[in-house]
Structure formats: structure tokens, C-alpha cells
XYZ file of C-alpha atoms in Angstrom:
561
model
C 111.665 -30.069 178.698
C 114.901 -28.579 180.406
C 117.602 -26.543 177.828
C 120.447 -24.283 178.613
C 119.822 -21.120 179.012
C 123.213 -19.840 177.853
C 126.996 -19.854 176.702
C 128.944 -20.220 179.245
C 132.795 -18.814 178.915
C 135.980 -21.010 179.465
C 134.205 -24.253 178.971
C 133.417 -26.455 176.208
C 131.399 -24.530 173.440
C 127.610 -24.725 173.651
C 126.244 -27.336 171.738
C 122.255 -27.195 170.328
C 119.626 -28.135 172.715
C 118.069 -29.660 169.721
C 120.258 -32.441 167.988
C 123.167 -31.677 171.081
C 126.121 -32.106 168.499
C 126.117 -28.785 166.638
C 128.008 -26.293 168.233
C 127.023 -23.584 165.273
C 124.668 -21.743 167.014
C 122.491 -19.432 165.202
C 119.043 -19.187 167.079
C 117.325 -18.776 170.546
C 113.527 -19.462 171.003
C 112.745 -16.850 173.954
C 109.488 -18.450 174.367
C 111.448 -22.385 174.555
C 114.722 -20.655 176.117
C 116.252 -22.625 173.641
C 119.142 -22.455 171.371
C 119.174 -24.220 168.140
C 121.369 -24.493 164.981
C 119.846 -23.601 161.648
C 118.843 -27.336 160.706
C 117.265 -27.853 164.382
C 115.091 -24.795 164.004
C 113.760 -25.626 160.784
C 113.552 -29.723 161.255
C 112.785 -29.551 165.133
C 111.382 -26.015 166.061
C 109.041 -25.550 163.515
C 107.426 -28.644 164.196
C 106.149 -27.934 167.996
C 102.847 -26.460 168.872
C 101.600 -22.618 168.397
C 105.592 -22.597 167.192
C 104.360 -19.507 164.924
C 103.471 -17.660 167.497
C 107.172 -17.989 169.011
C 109.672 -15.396 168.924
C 112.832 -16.475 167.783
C 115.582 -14.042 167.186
C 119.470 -14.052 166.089
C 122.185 -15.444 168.388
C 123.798 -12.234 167.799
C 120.683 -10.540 169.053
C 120.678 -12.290 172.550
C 121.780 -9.802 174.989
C 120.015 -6.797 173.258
C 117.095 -8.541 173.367
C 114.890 -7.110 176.378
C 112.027 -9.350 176.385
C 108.267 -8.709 174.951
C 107.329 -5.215 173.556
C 104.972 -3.185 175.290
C 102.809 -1.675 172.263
C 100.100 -0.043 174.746
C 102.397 3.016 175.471
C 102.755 4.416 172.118
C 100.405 7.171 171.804
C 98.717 9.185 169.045
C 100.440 12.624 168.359
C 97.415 14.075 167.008
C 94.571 12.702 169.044
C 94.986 12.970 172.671
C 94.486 9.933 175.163
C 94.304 7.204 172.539
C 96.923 4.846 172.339
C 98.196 3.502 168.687
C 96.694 0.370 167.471
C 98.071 -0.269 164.113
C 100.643 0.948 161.513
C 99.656 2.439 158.420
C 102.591 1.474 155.972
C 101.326 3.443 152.800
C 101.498 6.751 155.130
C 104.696 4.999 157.388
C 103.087 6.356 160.552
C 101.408 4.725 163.951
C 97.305 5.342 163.858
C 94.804 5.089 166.431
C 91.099 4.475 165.849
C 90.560 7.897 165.492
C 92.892 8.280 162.754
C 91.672 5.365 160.788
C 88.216 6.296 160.988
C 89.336 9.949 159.554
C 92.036 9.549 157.413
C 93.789 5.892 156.409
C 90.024 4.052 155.678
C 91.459 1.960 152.755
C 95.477 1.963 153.335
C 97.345 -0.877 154.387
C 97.028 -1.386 157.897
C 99.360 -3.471 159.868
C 99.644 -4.549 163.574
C 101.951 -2.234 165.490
C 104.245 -5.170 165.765
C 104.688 -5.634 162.591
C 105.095 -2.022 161.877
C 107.671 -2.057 164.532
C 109.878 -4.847 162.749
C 109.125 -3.029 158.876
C 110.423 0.391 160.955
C 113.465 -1.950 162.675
C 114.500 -2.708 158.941
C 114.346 0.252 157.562
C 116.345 1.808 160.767
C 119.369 -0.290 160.007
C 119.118 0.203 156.274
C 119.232 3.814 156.830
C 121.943 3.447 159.585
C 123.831 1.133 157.159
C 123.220 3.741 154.313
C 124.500 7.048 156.786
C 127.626 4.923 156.997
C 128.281 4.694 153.755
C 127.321 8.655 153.134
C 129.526 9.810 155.835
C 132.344 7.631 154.048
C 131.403 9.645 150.577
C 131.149 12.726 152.548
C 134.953 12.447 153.792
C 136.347 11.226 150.878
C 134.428 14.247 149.110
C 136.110 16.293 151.551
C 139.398 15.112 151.242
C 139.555 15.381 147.584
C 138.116 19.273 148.231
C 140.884 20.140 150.507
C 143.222 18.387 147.878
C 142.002 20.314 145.108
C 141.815 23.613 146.677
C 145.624 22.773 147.244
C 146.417 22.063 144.032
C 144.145 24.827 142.163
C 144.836 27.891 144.201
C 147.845 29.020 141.912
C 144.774 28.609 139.322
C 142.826 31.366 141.451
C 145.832 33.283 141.376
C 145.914 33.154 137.575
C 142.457 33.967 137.015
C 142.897 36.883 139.506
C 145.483 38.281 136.526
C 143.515 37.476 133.846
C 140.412 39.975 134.903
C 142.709 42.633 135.758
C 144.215 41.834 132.211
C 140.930 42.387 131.001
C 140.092 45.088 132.602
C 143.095 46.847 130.961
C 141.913 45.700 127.391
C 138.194 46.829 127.969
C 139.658 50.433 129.226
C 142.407 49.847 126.372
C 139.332 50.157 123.700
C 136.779 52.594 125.536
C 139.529 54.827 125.095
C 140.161 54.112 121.288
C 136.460 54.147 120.746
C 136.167 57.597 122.691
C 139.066 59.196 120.480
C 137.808 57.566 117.268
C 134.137 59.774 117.730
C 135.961 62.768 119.095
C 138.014 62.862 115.969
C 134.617 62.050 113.416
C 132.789 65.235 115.342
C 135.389 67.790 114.785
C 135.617 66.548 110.740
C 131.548 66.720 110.974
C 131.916 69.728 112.572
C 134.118 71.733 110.093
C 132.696 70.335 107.345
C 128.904 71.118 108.645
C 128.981 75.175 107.186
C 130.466 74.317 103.582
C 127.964 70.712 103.139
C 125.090 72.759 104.147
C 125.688 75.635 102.120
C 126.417 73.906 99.052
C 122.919 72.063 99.355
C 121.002 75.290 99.464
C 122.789 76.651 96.506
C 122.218 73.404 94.407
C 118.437 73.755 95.422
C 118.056 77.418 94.753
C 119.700 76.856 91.110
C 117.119 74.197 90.074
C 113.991 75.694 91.467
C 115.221 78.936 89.382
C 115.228 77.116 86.909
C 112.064 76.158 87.160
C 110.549 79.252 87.509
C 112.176 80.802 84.165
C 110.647 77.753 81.894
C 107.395 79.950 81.427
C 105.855 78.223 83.862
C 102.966 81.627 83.526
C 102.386 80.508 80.454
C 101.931 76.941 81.114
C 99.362 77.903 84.023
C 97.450 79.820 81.367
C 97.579 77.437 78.625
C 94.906 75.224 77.752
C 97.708 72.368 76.595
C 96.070 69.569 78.784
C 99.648 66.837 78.276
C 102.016 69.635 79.221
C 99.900 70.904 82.010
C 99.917 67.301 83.637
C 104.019 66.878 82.725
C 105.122 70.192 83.781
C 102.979 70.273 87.161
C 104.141 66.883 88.171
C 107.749 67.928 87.900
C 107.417 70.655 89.298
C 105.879 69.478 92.971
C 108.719 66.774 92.482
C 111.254 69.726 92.356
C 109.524 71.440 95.283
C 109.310 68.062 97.525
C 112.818 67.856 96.702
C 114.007 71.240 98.131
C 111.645 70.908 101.182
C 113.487 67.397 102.598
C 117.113 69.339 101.613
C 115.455 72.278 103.325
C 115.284 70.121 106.949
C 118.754 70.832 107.792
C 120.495 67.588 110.314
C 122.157 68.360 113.657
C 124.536 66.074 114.975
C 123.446 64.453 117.889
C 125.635 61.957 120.963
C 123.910 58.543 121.071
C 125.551 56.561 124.479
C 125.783 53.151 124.527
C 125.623 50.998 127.530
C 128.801 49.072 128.443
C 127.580 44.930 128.753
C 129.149 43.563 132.571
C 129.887 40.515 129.916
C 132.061 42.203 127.806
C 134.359 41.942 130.826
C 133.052 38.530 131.612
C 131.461 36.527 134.868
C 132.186 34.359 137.135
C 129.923 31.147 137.651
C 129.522 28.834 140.397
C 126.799 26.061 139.292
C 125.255 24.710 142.349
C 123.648 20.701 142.340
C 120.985 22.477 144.852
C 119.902 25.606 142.629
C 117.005 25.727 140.124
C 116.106 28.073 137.390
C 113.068 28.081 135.380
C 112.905 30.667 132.067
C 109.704 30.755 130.532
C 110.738 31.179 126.361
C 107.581 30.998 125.172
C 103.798 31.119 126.207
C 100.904 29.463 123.426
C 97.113 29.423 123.980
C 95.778 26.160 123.378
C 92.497 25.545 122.090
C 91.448 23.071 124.988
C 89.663 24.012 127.712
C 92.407 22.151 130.712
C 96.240 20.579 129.719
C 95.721 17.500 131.527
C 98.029 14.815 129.211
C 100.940 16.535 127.646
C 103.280 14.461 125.382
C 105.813 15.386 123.313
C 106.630 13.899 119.807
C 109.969 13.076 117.739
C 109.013 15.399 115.327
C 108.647 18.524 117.610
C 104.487 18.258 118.021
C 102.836 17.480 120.862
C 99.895 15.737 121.722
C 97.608 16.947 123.966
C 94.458 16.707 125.930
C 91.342 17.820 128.148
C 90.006 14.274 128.764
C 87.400 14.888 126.313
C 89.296 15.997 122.830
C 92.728 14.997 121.826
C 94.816 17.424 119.451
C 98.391 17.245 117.853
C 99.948 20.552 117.679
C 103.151 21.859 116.290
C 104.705 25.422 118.119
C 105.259 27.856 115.368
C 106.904 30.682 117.094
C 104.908 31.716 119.309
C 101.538 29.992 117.939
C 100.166 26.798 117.963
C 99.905 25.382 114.897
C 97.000 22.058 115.217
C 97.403 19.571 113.071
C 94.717 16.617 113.742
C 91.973 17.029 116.236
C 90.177 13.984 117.584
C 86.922 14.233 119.681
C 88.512 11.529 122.174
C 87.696 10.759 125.855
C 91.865 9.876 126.902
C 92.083 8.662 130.134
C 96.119 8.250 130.082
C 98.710 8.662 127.144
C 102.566 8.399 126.048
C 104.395 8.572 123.344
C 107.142 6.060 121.564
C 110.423 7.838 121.823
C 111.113 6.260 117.921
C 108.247 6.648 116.016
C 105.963 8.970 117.598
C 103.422 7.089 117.925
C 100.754 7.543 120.664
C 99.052 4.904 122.803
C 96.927 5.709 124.897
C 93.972 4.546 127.415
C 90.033 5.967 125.892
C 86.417 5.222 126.162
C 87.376 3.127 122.840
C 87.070 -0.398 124.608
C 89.309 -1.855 126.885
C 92.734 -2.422 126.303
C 95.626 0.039 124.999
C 95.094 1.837 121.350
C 97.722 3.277 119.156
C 97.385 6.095 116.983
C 99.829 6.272 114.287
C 102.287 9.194 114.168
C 102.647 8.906 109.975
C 98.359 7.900 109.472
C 97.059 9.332 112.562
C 94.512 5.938 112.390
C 93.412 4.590 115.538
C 93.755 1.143 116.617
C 94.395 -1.667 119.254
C 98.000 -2.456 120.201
C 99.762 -5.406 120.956
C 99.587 -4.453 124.970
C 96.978 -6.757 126.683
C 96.103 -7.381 130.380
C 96.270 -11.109 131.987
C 92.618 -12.153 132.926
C 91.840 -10.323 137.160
C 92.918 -6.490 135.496
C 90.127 -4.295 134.778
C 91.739 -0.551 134.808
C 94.792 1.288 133.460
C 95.327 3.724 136.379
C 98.700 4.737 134.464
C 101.242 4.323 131.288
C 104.512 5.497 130.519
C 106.853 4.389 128.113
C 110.737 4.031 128.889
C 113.261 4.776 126.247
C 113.928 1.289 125.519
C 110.672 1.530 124.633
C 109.047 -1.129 127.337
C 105.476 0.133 128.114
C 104.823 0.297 131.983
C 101.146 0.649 132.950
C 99.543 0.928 136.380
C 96.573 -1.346 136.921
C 93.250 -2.238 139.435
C 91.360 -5.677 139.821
C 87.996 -3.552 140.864
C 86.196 -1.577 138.687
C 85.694 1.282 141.749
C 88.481 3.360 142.990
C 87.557 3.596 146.281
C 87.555 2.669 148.459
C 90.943 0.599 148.366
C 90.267 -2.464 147.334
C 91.024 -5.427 145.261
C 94.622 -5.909 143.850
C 97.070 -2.879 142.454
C 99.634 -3.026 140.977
C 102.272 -1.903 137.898
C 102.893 -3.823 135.184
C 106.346 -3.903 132.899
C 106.194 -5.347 129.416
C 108.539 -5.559 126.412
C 107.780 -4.665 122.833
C 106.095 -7.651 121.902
C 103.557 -7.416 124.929
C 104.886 -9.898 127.155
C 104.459 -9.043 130.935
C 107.672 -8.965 132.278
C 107.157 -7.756 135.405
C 104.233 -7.501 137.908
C 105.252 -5.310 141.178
C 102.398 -5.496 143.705
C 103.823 -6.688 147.108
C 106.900 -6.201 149.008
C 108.924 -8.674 150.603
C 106.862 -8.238 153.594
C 103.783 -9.355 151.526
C 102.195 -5.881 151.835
C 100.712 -4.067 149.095
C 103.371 -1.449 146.883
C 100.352 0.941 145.983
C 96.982 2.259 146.483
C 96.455 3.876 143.280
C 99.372 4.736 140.910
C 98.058 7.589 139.204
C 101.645 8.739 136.822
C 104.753 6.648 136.460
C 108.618 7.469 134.596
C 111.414 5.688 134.938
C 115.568 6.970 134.882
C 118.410 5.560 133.298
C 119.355 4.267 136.293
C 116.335 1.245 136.062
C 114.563 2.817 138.389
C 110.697 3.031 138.451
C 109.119 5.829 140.150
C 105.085 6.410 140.630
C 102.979 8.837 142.122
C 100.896 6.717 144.273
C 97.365 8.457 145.326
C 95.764 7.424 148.682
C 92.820 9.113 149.057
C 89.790 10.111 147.227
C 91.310 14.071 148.314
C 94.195 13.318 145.605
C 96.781 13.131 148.762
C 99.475 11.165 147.738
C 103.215 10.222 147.655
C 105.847 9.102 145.284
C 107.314 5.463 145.343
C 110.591 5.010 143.821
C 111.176 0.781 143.238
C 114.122 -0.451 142.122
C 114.441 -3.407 138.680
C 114.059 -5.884 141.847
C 110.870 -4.299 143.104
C 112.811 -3.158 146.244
C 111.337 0.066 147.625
C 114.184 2.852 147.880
C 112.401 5.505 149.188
C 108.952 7.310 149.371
C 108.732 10.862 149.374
C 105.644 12.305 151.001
C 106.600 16.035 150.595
C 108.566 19.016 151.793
C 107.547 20.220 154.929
C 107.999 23.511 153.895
C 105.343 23.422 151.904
C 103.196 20.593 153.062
C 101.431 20.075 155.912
C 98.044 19.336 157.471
C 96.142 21.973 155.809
C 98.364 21.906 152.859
C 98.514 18.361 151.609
C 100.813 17.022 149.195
C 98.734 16.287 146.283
C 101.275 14.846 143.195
C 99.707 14.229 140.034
C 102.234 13.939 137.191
C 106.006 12.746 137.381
C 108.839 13.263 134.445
C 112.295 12.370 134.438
C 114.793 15.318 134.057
C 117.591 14.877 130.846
C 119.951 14.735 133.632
C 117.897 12.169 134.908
C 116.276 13.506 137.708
C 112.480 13.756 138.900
C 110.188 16.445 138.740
C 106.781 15.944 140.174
C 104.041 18.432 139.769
C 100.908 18.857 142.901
C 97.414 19.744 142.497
C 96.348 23.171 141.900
C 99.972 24.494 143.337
C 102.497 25.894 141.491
C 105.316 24.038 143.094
C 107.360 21.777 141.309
C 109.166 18.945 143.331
C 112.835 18.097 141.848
C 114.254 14.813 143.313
C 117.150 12.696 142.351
C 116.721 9.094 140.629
C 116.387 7.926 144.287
C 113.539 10.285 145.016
C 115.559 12.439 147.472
C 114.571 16.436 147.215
C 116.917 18.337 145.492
C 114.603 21.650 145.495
C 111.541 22.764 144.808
C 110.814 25.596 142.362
C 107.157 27.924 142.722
C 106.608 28.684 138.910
C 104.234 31.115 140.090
C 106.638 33.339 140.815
C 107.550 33.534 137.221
C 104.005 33.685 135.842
C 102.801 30.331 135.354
C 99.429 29.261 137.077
C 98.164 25.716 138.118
C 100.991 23.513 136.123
C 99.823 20.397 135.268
C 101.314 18.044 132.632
C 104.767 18.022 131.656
C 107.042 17.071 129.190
C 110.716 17.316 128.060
C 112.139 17.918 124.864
C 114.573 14.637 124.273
C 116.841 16.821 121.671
C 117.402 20.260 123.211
C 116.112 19.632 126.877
C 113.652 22.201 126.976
C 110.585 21.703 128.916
C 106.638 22.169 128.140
C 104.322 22.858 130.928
C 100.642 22.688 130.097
C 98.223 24.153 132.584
C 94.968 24.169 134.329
C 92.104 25.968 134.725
C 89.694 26.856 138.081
C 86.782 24.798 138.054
C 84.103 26.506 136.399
C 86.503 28.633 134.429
C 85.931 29.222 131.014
C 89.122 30.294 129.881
C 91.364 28.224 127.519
C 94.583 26.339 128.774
C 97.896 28.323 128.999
C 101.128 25.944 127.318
C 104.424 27.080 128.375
C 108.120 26.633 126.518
C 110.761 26.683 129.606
C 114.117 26.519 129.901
C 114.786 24.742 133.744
C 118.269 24.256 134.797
C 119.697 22.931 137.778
C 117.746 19.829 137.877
């Protein structure tokens, strides 16, 4: 079968080699060297042999098009001589044997080709995204250079205003200077004549003393008098001994507070602070669940015992302890209550904030789920849980997924594929969500705890993974998240494995900054949770393996996130 090949210019418009009448061409067969209008490719096309294995591409494509791929030239960047035979999309990288054999046993593995289109889509999403940032960028610009404009008789103004201050602050040092100049030369003649009048009042009354036959008393045998007169007398004495320890005056100098004159403050979107306000010793062994209650307690947890506590200054006050294997936990935002995963049978249980009784909730898997790998619970109170169809871990098999379900229990949503068909997750491990509708998971890929975090938009869309900084992480140095929060300014924060780095990224799961608590004293943060009234956050900690010291719990104040 004959077709054109082409559209030729300055004659009639090209008509479908298909049904010959349409001249709304949208696709060309490179294998048939056809071109076909949307109805023709799906009526006709589809219907002739091996047609799946044909490549058909956009009429807009047809000119960048350059014929078949050559896959056999990519090579591996970390093994040398072997060539890259598949594409590992829960790392996003090209592997070769080697590689697969070493490191991605159990991802999903896809053929290069297929890796090359997932790569082609992202590639224009990102261009199409750049675009669109560049636009922001200008107009961000733009509205800079307009401000600056506009404000600059502003920065004169404020300019005045320190200097004004300055003049007040040197106003009063000088007032306050002349005001204890002036009290030291009263002290100062006054000093000879105080003084002097106290040792005369003290000699009088210890003369006094001495003439009330106090020989006689010392002699008598009168036992009362004795025991009246000798007790007023060493009161008299004690007396005369404190007036005797004359005061000098003495120059105290205070420090001058850089506030009183005041500061200036430039917050910056890209700066983080962390202030620890308090430190408590829990009476757990590791912090590994952390959750914090309407009522200002907080649950926590080894694995093996589960306590409520309430911070009382700098104590922590428990006030229920429950020997309790907890596997995962949250807490409802209203009422406090806990659920949680346990060795208590399968299924979700709830302990009651007001009884502190135990029992199954409402939460139920469909029939094919056998593990909670994760729960969190959103404001609105919807209870998102991460879940496996095989009972082992690892390797990576069987179905994963996360689950979304309203208040009365009813799945609402089940993300587990893309729209490529490939598989969202490997083991979701810790899951939050932002006001924004997003839902972000740490994702764990290996039985080494390397992992990533996968942020999925209400849709199930994936808007970005974050595998890192590269700072930080590298080969020897893997990035190992474990628990993920969502900032009051609704933010990220993501905590790693036995490192003392926490990741902040944006509701998109962009890095903002990272922030090495170490530096400030805190060791091997764990679990997290924020405060929903006053923002403050609670870090609770680990311990070395073998340690036998109990788990640090740590009050901060972050900002800047």
C-alpha cells in the first residue's frame, strides 16, 4: 500500500491517506509513512497488524522527528563499559545490570524507551514550568524596582528617625548620669552626721544596759529573770554589732541594651532559625512516634510502651502509661484522640483522649491490604494511611499504595499508579499533607532506609520528588528520611536517619534550607511535631543502638520555615 509521504506547499491541502476526505491532519505512522486524521487512526490504524508496535507521533512533531532511537549508546556513569538497559523510575536514573544487581533489586524498572518518553514529559513540563517562573521572576522584579522607587523617601525617613533616637537615648544617659551624681554628693554629706548619730543611739542603750545591775543579775540565783534579762541583753548586743558594720557607697554600671536604640530586620524566605526553649528527659528508652494533643500533652512512644505526657516547665509530667507495641500513630486535631497501628489485631484502634480506653475505629481496609506502612491525619480530619498487599517488606513486591478516607471510613481515594501505569511507591514509611491539598510521603526504597519524598497532588499527579541535597547527600552519605511534618506556614520539614539535618521544603517539595540541629545541641532527631496554637515545635530523639540512655524531648522555637 502506497501513501503520501508529505504536505506539499501551494497545492491543495493534504487530505488522510486513510478515509482521503479529511484534510485535519493530526497523525503520521513512521513505520506506515502514513498520515491519518484522528478518526482514521483510531477506526483504521489500530486495526492493522503488530499496529502496537508502531510509532506514531504528532503532526506537529514531523520534522523534529529523526527516526528510531539508538538506546545502546547510553552508558552507565558509575560502572565503566556497560551500557544502560533500563530506567529505574523510583530513583529517575538510567541502570545497567550492574546497578540493578547492587542497588534498584525491587524498584520499578522500565525499558529505556519508556524511561526516555516519562523523561521527554517531564522535560517539557519543567520547560513549560521555567516559563512561567521566569514570567514571576520579572514581574517580581518589576514590582522591586517599582517599590524601591516609591519607598526610598521611606529610607530617607527612617534614616531621621535613628538619628532622632539616638539624640533621645543620649538625651536620657545624660539625665540619668546627673540624677546619680546629684544622689552621691547628698549621700555623701550626709554619710558623717547618719553614721555618727547611729553610734551614739547604740552606745546610749547598751549603757543602759550595763547600769540595770546586770552584776547582780549574774550572781543571782532568780532562774525567770536570769532567762529574761540574758535574752535581752544578746538581743541588744546583736543589735549594736549589725549597726556596728558601717555601709560604703559603692558605683553599680549598667549595660546599655543595642535595643533600647532599636534594630533593623530583614526576614529572609531562605533563612532558618532553630531555638531550643526547653529540653525534658523522657522515660522511654528511643522517641520514635511523637504526637501532640489539643490539650498541650503529647503522646509518645518507643515501639514497645506508649505514654501521654504533659510538659510542666521543664519536667515531664506522665499521665497514662500503656505497655503497647505502636507501630504508627496520629492524633485528631479536635478531640485528641489517638489512633494508632499495634500488635492489638489488625485494623486501626482509637484510644480515647477523655477515657484513655482502647478500641477499634471505624477505619477498615478493602479485602488485598494486609499492612499499615503509615497514618496521618489532615486537619479536616480525613485519615490517610499507607498500605502493602504482602505481608514481607522486601523485597518489593505486591501492591503499595496510600489510602484517603473521610470520617465515616469510606475510602475515598486509592493512589497507587501514575498515569503511566507505574507504581507511586515502594514503601511509604510517614505521610502529612498542606493546606494546599497536597499529599506528601516519605517513600523508602531499600531495606538500608534510603529513600525520597513524593509530593502528589488531590489528582494523584506527581509534582515533584525530592531525593536530597547534594550538599549533604551523596554515595556514602545517603538520604535516609524517616518522618515528615507540615510547617504552620505550611511548609515541609523532613527529618533523616541518625543525622541531625532537618530538610525544609515548600508545599511543592522544593528545598528551602536545611538546618543541622546539632549545631545547637540536639542529637539524632527523630519524631516531630508542631504545636497547632503557638507554633512551637517538639523534637523527640534517638538513641545509639545499644545505648542505654533515656530519650532526650526538645521544646523549639524554628522560624523561617
Amino acid at each position: 500500500m502506497a501513501f503520501s509521504k508529505s504536505i506539499k506547499c501551494g497545492q491543495a491541502p493534504a487530505t488522510c491517506n486513510f478515509c482521503e476526505e479529511e484534510t485535519k491532519i493530526k497523525w503520521k505512522c513512521i513505520n506506515c509513512d502514513v498520515l491519518m486524521c484522528a478518526k482514521c487512526k483510531d477506526k483504521i490504524h489500530a486495526k492493522l497488524k503488530n499496529n502496537k508496535d508502531h510509532n506514531v507521533i504528532d503532526i506537529k512533531e514531523v520534522g523534529i522527528y529523526r527516526g528510531d532511537l539508538d538506546f545502546s549508546v547510553l552508558k552507565c556513569e558509575k560502572h565503566s563499559g556497560q551500557s544502560c538497559v533500563m530506567f529505574c523510575v523510583s530513583c529517575d536514573t538510567l541502570v545497567c545490570t550492574l546497578c540493578i544487581g547492587n542497588i534498584h533489586n525491587g524498584h520499578v524498572l522500565v525499558e529505556t524507551r519508556r524511561g526516555f518518553n516519562i523523561r521527554k514529559d517531564k522535560f517539557k513540563s519543567d520547560q513549560k514550568k521555567i516559563k512561567e517562573k521566569i514570567g514571576k521572576l520579572i514581574d517580581r522584579k518589576n514590582k522591586i524596582t517599582t517599590v524601591y522607587k516609591k519607598n526610598s523617601a521611606t529610607y530617607k525617613d527612617l534614616a531621621k528617625r535613628i538619628d532622632a533616637k539616638n539624640v533621645e537615648v543620649k538625651k536620657a544617659t545624660d539625665k540619668q548620669t546627673e540624677k546619680l551624681k546629684s544622689e552621691l554628693n547628698k549621700k555623701w554629706r550626709d554619710l558623717p552626721t547618719e553614721e555618727i548619730n547611729k553610734l551614739d543611739e547604740v552606745i546610749v542603750n547598751l549603757q543602759g544596759l550595763l547600769r540595770s545591775n546586770v552584776d547582780d543579775i549574774a550572781l543571782s540565783n532568780d532562774i525567770e529573770k536570769l532567762f529574761i534579762d540574758s535574752s535581752k541583753l544578746s538581743s541588744a548586743l546583736k543589735v549594736a554589732e549589725s549597726n556596728l558594720r558601717l555601709g560604703t557607697i559603692s558605683f553599680l554600671p549598667g549595660q546599655i541594651p543595642l535595643y533600647s536604640v532599636g534594630s533593623l530586620q530583614v526576614v529572609s524566605k531562605n533563612g532558618v532559625d532553630v531555638r531550643i526553649v526547653k529540653q525534658f528527659q523522657t522515660d522511654i528508652s528511643r522517641a520514635f512516634f511523637l504526637s501532640f494533643c489539643p490539650d498541650d500533652s503529647l503522646w509518645i512512644s518507643d515501639a514497645s510502651v506508649l505514654q501521654k505526657v504533659k510538659p510542666v516547665a521543664h519536667t515531664l509530667t506522665i499521665e497514662s502509661t500503656l505497655n503497647l507495641g505502636v507501630y504508627r500513630m496520629a492524633v485528631y486535631t479536635t478531640t485528641g484522640d489517638l489512633l494508632l497501628v499495634s500488635d492489638q489485631g489488625s485494623g486501626l484502634k482509637q484510644i480515647s483522649n477523655t477515657t484513655g480506653k482502647l478500641s477499634d475505629s471505624i477505619y477498615l481496609l478493602q479485602p488485598g491490604w494486609s499492612l499499615y506502612s503509615a497514618l496521618h491525619v489532615t486537619k479536616d480530619c480525613k485519615v490517610i494511611v499507607g498500605v502493602n498487599s504482602a505481608r514481607k517488606l522486601w523485597p518489593a513486591t505486591g501492591r503499595r499504595a496510600i489510602i484517603v478516607m473521610n470520617q465515616k471510613g469510606e475510602h475515598e481515594h486509592i493512589y497507587e499508579h501514575d498515569k503511566y501505569n507505574i507504581r507511586l511507591f515502594t514503601h511509604p514509611v510517614s505521610i502529612t499533607s498542606t493546606d494546599t491539598g497536597n499529599i506528601c510521603v516519605v517513600d523508602e526504597l531499600n531495606q538500608d532506609s534510603r529513600g525520597r519524598v513524593v509530593v502528589l497532588n488531590m489528582d494523584g499527579d506527581i509534582l515533584h520528588i525530592y531525593t536530597g541535597q547534594h550538599d549533604i547527600n551523596d554515595e556514602d552519605k545517603l538520604f535516609k528520611p524517616v518522618k515528615i511534618d507540615t510547617t504552620p506556614s505550611d511548609n515541609i520539614i523532613v527529618t533523616e536517619l541518625n543525622n541531625n539535618i532537618l530538610h525544609i521544603l515548600n508545599n511543592y517539595g522544593h528545598l528551602i534550607a536545611h538546618y543541622n540541629v546539632g549545631d545547637i545541641g540536639i542529637d539524632m532527631p527523630f519524631s516531630f511535631s508542631f504545636t497547632r496554637i503557638t507554633g512551637q515545635l517538639y523534637i523527640g530523639c534517638n538513641n545509639p543502638e545499644g545505648s542505654s540512655e533515656k530519650a532526650k524531648l526538645f521544646e523549639v522555637h524554628i522560624s523561617g520555615c
